[in-house]
Amino acid sequence: MAITGKTRICGVIGDPIEHSLSPTMHNAAFKEIGLDLVFLAFKVTPDQVENAVKGVRSLNILGLNVTMPHKNKIISYLDKLDPTAEYLKSANTILNANGLLTGFNTDGTGAMQALLQNGTDPNGKKMLILGSGGAAKAIAFAAARTTDQIVILNRTPNKSQEFAKNLNHTLKTKIEGDALTSQSIEKNMQDAQIIINATSVGMQPHDKISLIPPKLFKQTQTILDIVYNPIETKLLNDAKKAGAKTVNGVEMLIHQGAASFEIWTNKPAPIEAMRKAITNQLMTKGEST
Ligand code: ATR
């Protein structure tokens, strides 16, 4: 669609941002549906986040994605937060509705949708989540709505323990938080049905490592890796070889993007067009983040 005087802007802010896949994904989606929108990436340094939000208001930008390192900082400049962004104190999506800026966090629902749309319903399953950073927290918060059997393991154990305690207090759940060790991995792999790597382990250039020994995978398990560079991590490769079902980080990226798209446009996201655009960019250009 031609850019005219009526075309509106969506975008992503972060630092660094040059390798973001979001412009490719969202412009493909806008084109597919024929929306008069364009998506751009803006490099915004931490000291400019407040000014960037003022810019959203003054330029009447429709929506933003927010990525590293601004997901926490941004929330203090918004008018409203949805309950997920409020709990996580972190927003990855902003909607500008006639000057009222609302923050959302679609990372967790993106992960749950990635599982569901790839044939694994997380409802009632025993879930093992590795990591306790921003992504792990968003995923655990969404997962806690679908299952009451969640174990969170983290290299720095007080983070997973504190987070589990806080979640249990807020959601009246019985999530366990523990140290990530070879013993705790082995123990929890015995009955985990869904395993989610929400750490950065396995990302290029350290793509020869995985937190789970290959012998621990079972055919009945589904493994989701939030790392999408490489698309098939060692973790997913090992799991696949053992006959387990795998869901890669591109799927999570697409579904969190789809949730943002739906917030901005109120229309169902064209998932297939988004997947094709991202996969093409990753395969042809070897882009990284
Ligand atoms: P994000 O917001 O993307 O989740 P983050 O907040 O930096 O990023 O979190 C990264 C996660 O990966 C953390 O859980 C981190 O563990 P620590 O809390 O102990 O730092 C985890 N992580 C990173 N490198 C790791 C490694 N080599 N082994 C185990 N966990 C690792």
GROMACS .gro file of C-alpha atoms and ligand atoms in nm:
model
  320
    1MET     CA    1   0.000   0.000   0.000
    2ALA     CA    2   0.135   0.342  -0.092
    3ILE     CA    3   0.241   0.569   0.193
    4THR     CA    4   0.016   0.875   0.194
    5GLY     CA    5  -0.081   1.157   0.426
    6LYS     CA    6  -0.312   0.918   0.609
    7THR     CA    7  -0.060   0.642   0.678
    8ARG     CA    8   0.002   0.584   1.048
    9ILE     CA    9   0.315   0.462   1.221
   10CYS     CA   10   0.388   0.171   1.451
   11GLY     CA   11   0.740   0.092   1.562
   12VAL     CA   12   0.982  -0.071   1.798
   13ILE     CA   13   1.218   0.110   2.035
   14GLY     CA   14   1.530  -0.045   2.184
   15ASP     CA   15   1.907  -0.018   2.195
   16PRO     CA   16   2.054  -0.187   1.997
   17ILE     CA   17   1.773  -0.216   1.743
   18GLU     CA   18   1.935  -0.244   1.398
   19HIS     CA   19   1.889  -0.621   1.377
   20SER     CA   20   1.528  -0.628   1.498
   21LEU     CA   21   1.303  -0.867   1.309
   22SER     CA   22   0.990  -0.674   1.408
   23PRO     CA   23   0.982  -0.434   1.108
   24THR     CA   24   0.996  -0.728   0.866
   25MET     CA   25   0.729  -0.920   1.058
   26HIS     CA   26   0.483  -0.633   1.110
   27ASN     CA   27   0.520  -0.471   0.767
   28ALA     CA   28   0.447  -0.812   0.613
   29ALA     CA   29   0.139  -0.838   0.834
   30PHE     CA   30   0.015  -0.486   0.746
   31LYS     CA   31   0.066  -0.559   0.377
   32GLU     CA   32  -0.110  -0.894   0.396
   33ILE     CA   33  -0.425  -0.735   0.539
   34GLY     CA   34  -0.394  -0.412   0.340
   35LEU     CA   35  -0.368  -0.182   0.643
   36ASP     CA   36  -0.256   0.177   0.597
   37LEU     CA   37   0.023   0.138   0.852
   38VAL     CA   38   0.401   0.132   0.841
   39PHE     CA   39   0.639  -0.014   1.100
   40LEU     CA   40   0.984   0.129   1.177
   41ALA     CA   41   1.266   0.057   1.420
   42PHE     CA   42   1.387   0.345   1.640
   43LYS     CA   43   1.713   0.335   1.828
   44VAL     CA   44   1.635   0.499   2.161
   45THR     CA   45   1.904   0.528   2.426
   46PRO     CA   46   1.800   0.486   2.792
   47ASP     CA   47   1.818   0.862   2.860
   48GLN     CA   48   1.573   0.928   2.574
   49VAL     CA   49   1.291   0.689   2.673
   50GLU     CA   50   1.077   0.963   2.825
   51ASN     CA   51   1.122   1.184   2.517
   52ALA     CA   52   1.038   0.889   2.292
   53VAL     CA   53   0.706   0.847   2.475
   54LYS     CA   54   0.638   1.220   2.433
   55GLY     CA   55   0.709   1.166   2.063
   56VAL     CA   56   0.449   0.889   2.048
   57ARG     CA   57   0.193   1.137   2.178
   58SER     CA   58   0.298   1.435   1.967
   59LEU     CA   59   0.336   1.241   1.641
   60ASN     CA   60   0.022   1.035   1.710
   61ILE     CA   61   0.208   0.708   1.660
   62LEU     CA   62  -0.043   0.424   1.688
   63GLY     CA   63   0.162   0.165   1.870
   64LEU     CA   64   0.506   0.060   1.984
   65ASN     CA   65   0.689  -0.254   2.069
   66VAL     CA   66   0.946  -0.203   2.340
   67THR     CA   67   1.254  -0.417   2.365
   68MET     CA   68   1.581  -0.436   2.557
   69PRO     CA   69   1.669  -0.246   2.767
   70HIS     CA   70   1.352  -0.033   2.804
   71LYS     CA   71   1.074  -0.277   2.901
   72ASN     CA   72   1.087  -0.182   3.270
   73LYS     CA   73   1.172   0.186   3.242
   74ILE     CA   74   0.893   0.263   2.993
   75ILE     CA   75   0.609   0.186   3.232
   76SER     CA   76   0.657   0.499   3.440
   77TYR     CA   77   0.576   0.717   3.137
   78LEU     CA   78   0.249   0.547   3.038
   79ASP     CA   79  -0.106   0.637   3.143
   80LYS     CA   80  -0.229   0.283   3.207
   81LEU     CA   81  -0.099  -0.073   3.234
   82ASP     CA   82  -0.289  -0.394   3.170
   83PRO     CA   83  -0.279  -0.636   3.469
   84THR     CA   84   0.006  -0.842   3.322
   85ALA     CA   85   0.233  -0.543   3.255
   86GLU     CA   86   0.137  -0.409   3.598
   87TYR     CA   87   0.237  -0.732   3.774
   88LEU     CA   88   0.558  -0.779   3.575
   89LYS     CA   89   0.648  -0.407   3.592
   90SER     CA   90   0.742  -0.452   3.229
   91ALA     CA   91   0.573  -0.365   2.898
   92ASN     CA   92   0.667  -0.478   2.548
   93THR     CA   93   0.367  -0.322   2.371
   94ILE     CA   94   0.209   0.025   2.385
   95LEU     CA   95  -0.123   0.127   2.236
   96ASN     CA   96  -0.196   0.494   2.176
   97ALA     CA   97  -0.575   0.531   2.187
   98ASN     CA   98  -0.650   0.899   2.124
   99GLY     CA   99  -0.360   1.009   2.339
  100LEU     CA  100  -0.414   0.755   2.619
  101LEU     CA  101  -0.106   0.530   2.631
  102THR     CA  102  -0.157   0.178   2.768
  103GLY     CA  103   0.122  -0.074   2.827
  104PHE     CA  104   0.082  -0.449   2.773
  105ASN     CA  105   0.316  -0.745   2.799
  106THR     CA  106   0.260  -1.008   2.529
  107ASP     CA  107   0.570  -1.224   2.594
  108GLY     CA  108   0.390  -1.476   2.814
  109THR     CA  109   0.079  -1.513   2.601
  110GLY     CA  110   0.312  -1.539   2.300
  111ALA     CA  111   0.482  -1.841   2.454
  112MET     CA  112   0.152  -2.007   2.550
  113GLN     CA  113   0.011  -1.946   2.201
  114ALA     CA  114   0.331  -2.081   2.042
  115LEU     CA  115   0.274  -2.406   2.233
  116LEU     CA  116  -0.098  -2.424   2.163
  117GLN     CA  117  -0.076  -2.339   1.793
  118ASN     CA  118   0.198  -2.599   1.749
  119GLY     CA  119  -0.011  -2.878   1.896
  120THR     CA  120   0.066  -2.871   2.270
  121ASP     CA  121  -0.208  -2.748   2.500
  122PRO     CA  122  -0.036  -2.625   2.819
  123ASN     CA  123  -0.357  -2.666   3.018
  124GLY     CA  124  -0.294  -2.877   3.329
  125LYS     CA  125   0.053  -2.991   3.216
  126LYS     CA  126   0.359  -3.019   3.438
  127MET     CA  127   0.588  -2.742   3.323
  128LEU     CA  128   0.959  -2.685   3.378
  129ILE     CA  129   1.080  -2.330   3.317
  130LEU     CA  130   1.453  -2.253   3.304
  131GLY     CA  131   1.552  -1.897   3.394
  132SER     CA  132   1.416  -1.612   3.601
  133GLY     CA  133   1.484  -1.306   3.385
  134GLY     CA  134   1.216  -1.086   3.229
  135ALA     CA  135   1.114  -1.343   2.968
  136ALA     CA  136   1.092  -1.629   3.219
  137LYS     CA  137   0.876  -1.419   3.450
  138ALA     CA  138   0.636  -1.322   3.173
  139ILE     CA  139   0.610  -1.686   3.065
  140ALA     CA  140   0.557  -1.817   3.419
  141PHE     CA  141   0.289  -1.555   3.484
  142ALA     CA  142   0.097  -1.663   3.173
  143ALA     CA  143   0.161  -2.033   3.237
  144ALA     CA  144   0.023  -2.006   3.591
  145ARG     CA  145  -0.319  -1.936   3.440
  146THR     CA  146  -0.313  -2.265   3.251
  147THR     CA  147  -0.152  -2.506   3.496
  148ASP     CA  148  -0.079  -2.531   3.868
  149GLN     CA  149   0.223  -2.757   3.819
  150ILE     CA  150   0.519  -2.531   3.746
  151VAL     CA  151   0.881  -2.557   3.855
  152ILE     CA  152   1.115  -2.265   3.786
  153LEU     CA  153   1.489  -2.331   3.800
  154ASN     CA  154   1.750  -2.057   3.787
  155ARG     CA  155   2.129  -2.037   3.805
  156THR     CA  156   2.092  -1.768   4.071
  157PRO     CA  157   1.849  -1.952   4.299
  158ASN     CA  158   1.727  -1.663   4.510
  159LYS     CA  159   1.571  -1.510   4.196
  160SER     CA  160   1.361  -1.819   4.115
  161GLN     CA  161   1.271  -1.871   4.480
  162GLU     CA  162   1.165  -1.507   4.532
  163PHE     CA  163   0.971  -1.503   4.207
  164ALA     CA  164   0.786  -1.827   4.284
  165LYS     CA  165   0.701  -1.698   4.630
  166ASN     CA  166   0.568  -1.374   4.488
  167LEU     CA  167   0.364  -1.551   4.218
  168ASN     CA  168   0.217  -1.790   4.475
  169HIS     CA  169   0.120  -1.498   4.694
  170THR     CA  170  -0.044  -1.310   4.404
  171LEU     CA  171  -0.209  -1.596   4.217
  172LYS     CA  172  -0.262  -1.844   4.504
  173THR     CA  173  -0.057  -2.103   4.314
  174LYS     CA  174   0.197  -2.361   4.432
  175ILE     CA  175   0.481  -2.290   4.194
  176GLU     CA  176   0.823  -2.415   4.301
  177GLY     CA  177   1.136  -2.206   4.259
  178ASP     CA  178   1.474  -2.372   4.293
  179ALA     CA  179   1.840  -2.372   4.190
  180LEU     CA  180   1.930  -2.482   3.839
  181THR     CA  181   2.172  -2.771   3.896
  182SER     CA  182   2.234  -3.100   3.716
  183GLN     CA  183   2.043  -3.274   3.998
  184SER     CA  184   1.738  -3.046   3.984
  185ILE     CA  185   1.728  -3.074   3.604
  186GLU     CA  186   1.746  -3.453   3.617
  187LYS     CA  187   1.479  -3.475   3.886
  188ASN     CA  188   1.232  -3.243   3.715
  189MET     CA  189   1.289  -3.385   3.366
  190GLN     CA  190   1.146  -3.714   3.488
  191ASP     CA  191   0.788  -3.594   3.492
  192ALA     CA  192   0.791  -3.256   3.314
  193GLN     CA  193   0.559  -3.255   3.012
  194ILE     CA  194   0.654  -2.911   2.882
  195ILE     CA  195   1.004  -2.770   2.916
  196ILE     CA  196   1.075  -2.404   2.838
  197ASN     CA  197   1.423  -2.260   2.806
  198ALA     CA  198   1.377  -1.896   2.902
  199THR     CA  199   1.750  -1.833   2.949
  200SER     CA  200   1.988  -1.701   2.685
  201VAL     CA  201   2.182  -2.029   2.688
  202GLY     CA  202   2.231  -2.167   2.335
  203MET     CA  203   2.223  -1.830   2.160
  204GLN     CA  204   2.489  -1.757   1.900
  205PRO     CA  205   2.785  -1.744   1.933
  206HIS     CA  206   2.746  -1.994   2.220
  207ASP     CA  207   2.526  -2.224   2.018
  208LYS     CA  208   2.704  -2.548   2.110
  209ILE     CA  209   2.565  -2.552   2.463
  210SER     CA  210   2.238  -2.659   2.622
  211LEU     CA  211   2.123  -2.683   2.984
  212ILE     CA  212   1.964  -3.028   2.943
  213PRO     CA  213   2.165  -3.347   2.884
  214PRO     CA  214   2.027  -3.524   2.571
  215LYS     CA  215   1.958  -3.851   2.756
  216LEU     CA  216   1.692  -3.685   2.973
  217PHE     CA  217   1.441  -3.611   2.693
  218LYS     CA  218   1.129  -3.824   2.649
  219GLN     CA  219   0.915  -3.869   2.340
  220THR     CA  220   0.611  -3.747   2.529
  221GLN     CA  221   0.761  -3.406   2.608
  222THR     CA  222   0.735  -3.072   2.429
  223ILE     CA  223   1.034  -2.837   2.444
  224LEU     CA  224   1.005  -2.465   2.372
  225ASP     CA  225   1.319  -2.255   2.338
  226ILE     CA  226   1.285  -1.876   2.347
  227VAL     CA  227   1.624  -1.847   2.173
  228TYR     CA  228   1.569  -1.805   1.796
  229ASN     CA  229   1.923  -1.747   1.684
  230PRO     CA  230   1.995  -2.016   1.571
  231ILE     CA  231   1.639  -2.116   1.481
  232GLU     CA  232   1.715  -2.471   1.590
  233THR     CA  233   1.923  -2.457   1.907
  234LYS     CA  234   2.125  -2.749   2.044
  235LEU     CA  235   1.849  -2.796   2.304
  236LEU     CA  236   1.585  -2.836   2.032
  237ASN     CA  237   1.811  -3.049   1.817
  238ASP     CA  238   1.880  -3.289   2.106
  239ALA     CA  239   1.510  -3.303   2.196
  240LYS     CA  240   1.409  -3.370   1.836
  241LYS     CA  241   1.661  -3.653   1.807
  242ALA     CA  242   1.506  -3.810   2.117
  243GLY     CA  243   1.163  -3.798   1.950
  244ALA     CA  244   1.024  -3.510   2.157
  245LYS     CA  245   0.811  -3.233   2.008
  246THR     CA  246   0.990  -2.900   1.964
  247VAL     CA  247   0.874  -2.540   1.929
  248ASN     CA  248   1.138  -2.284   1.831
  249GLY     CA  249   1.191  -1.925   1.941
  250VAL     CA  250   1.064  -1.789   1.609
  251GLU     CA  251   0.721  -1.924   1.700
  252MET     CA  252   0.728  -1.736   2.029
  253LEU     CA  253   0.844  -1.421   1.850
  254ILE     CA  254   0.562  -1.452   1.598
  255HIS     CA  255   0.294  -1.509   1.859
  256GLN     CA  256   0.405  -1.227   2.088
  257GLY     CA  257   0.413  -1.009   1.775
  258ALA     CA  258   0.069  -1.134   1.673
  259ALA     CA  259  -0.069  -1.037   2.014
  260SER     CA  260   0.079  -0.686   1.974
  261PHE     CA  261  -0.063  -0.664   1.620
  262GLU     CA  262  -0.409  -0.749   1.751
  263ILE     CA  263  -0.383  -0.486   2.026
  264TRP     CA  264  -0.298  -0.216   1.769
  265THR     CA  265  -0.536  -0.316   1.489
  266ASN     CA  266  -0.819  -0.512   1.653
  267LYS     CA  267  -0.783  -0.764   1.372
  268PRO     CA  268  -0.663  -1.126   1.375
  269ALA     CA  269  -0.292  -1.139   1.290
  270PRO     CA  270  -0.192  -1.303   0.960
  271ILE     CA  271   0.036  -1.556   1.129
  272GLU     CA  272   0.149  -1.735   0.814
  273ALA     CA  273   0.264  -1.413   0.642
  274MET     CA  274   0.450  -1.309   0.958
  275ARG     CA  275   0.620  -1.649   0.987
  276LYS     CA  276   0.724  -1.643   0.621
  277ALA     CA  277   0.871  -1.292   0.646
  278ILE     CA  278   1.072  -1.369   0.960
  279THR     CA  279   1.197  -1.705   0.839
  280ASN     CA  280   1.310  -1.549   0.510
  281GLN     CA  281   1.500  -1.277   0.689
  282LEU     CA  282   1.667  -1.520   0.929
  283MET     CA  283   1.761  -1.763   0.652
  284THR     CA  284   1.880  -1.516   0.390
  285LYS     CA  285   2.046  -1.244   0.589
  286GLY     CA  286   2.149  -1.428   0.902
  287GLU     CA  287   2.013  -1.139   1.109
  288SER     CA  288   2.052  -1.193   1.478
  289THR     CA  289   1.816  -1.019   1.715
  290ATR     P1  290   1.560  -1.170   2.966
  290ATR     O1  291   1.495  -1.043   3.012
  290ATR     O2  292   1.571  -1.180   2.817
  290ATR     O3  293   1.496  -1.290   3.026
  290ATR     P2  294   1.774  -1.158   3.158
  290ATR     O4  295   1.685  -1.084   3.251
  290ATR     O5  296   1.914  -1.112   3.142
  290ATR     O6  297   1.713  -1.162   3.012
  290ATR     O7  298   1.772  -1.313   3.203
  290ATR     C1  299   1.857  -1.407   3.149
  290ATR     C2  300   1.831  -1.541   3.216
  290ATR     O8  301   1.920  -1.638   3.161
  290ATR     C3  302   1.854  -1.542   3.366
  290ATR     O9  303   1.764  -1.631   3.427
  290ATR     C4  304   1.997  -1.594   3.376
  290ATR    O10  305   2.030  -1.655   3.500
  290ATR     P3  306   2.081  -1.565   3.624
  290ATR    O11  307   1.958  -1.505   3.686
  290ATR    O12  308   2.148  -1.661   3.716
  290ATR    O13  309   2.175  -1.463   3.567
  290ATR     C5  310   1.995  -1.698   3.267
  290ATR     N1  311   2.128  -1.735   3.219
  290ATR     C6  312   2.211  -1.661   3.141
  290ATR     N2  313   2.326  -1.729   3.117
  290ATR     C7  314   2.315  -1.849   3.183
  290ATR     C8  315   2.398  -1.964   3.195
  290ATR     N3  316   2.518  -1.970   3.135
  290ATR     N4  317   2.352  -2.069   3.267
  290ATR     C9  318   2.231  -2.065   3.327
  290ATR     N5  319   2.146  -1.959   3.318
  290ATR    C10  320   2.188  -1.853   3.247
   0.00000   0.00000   0.00000
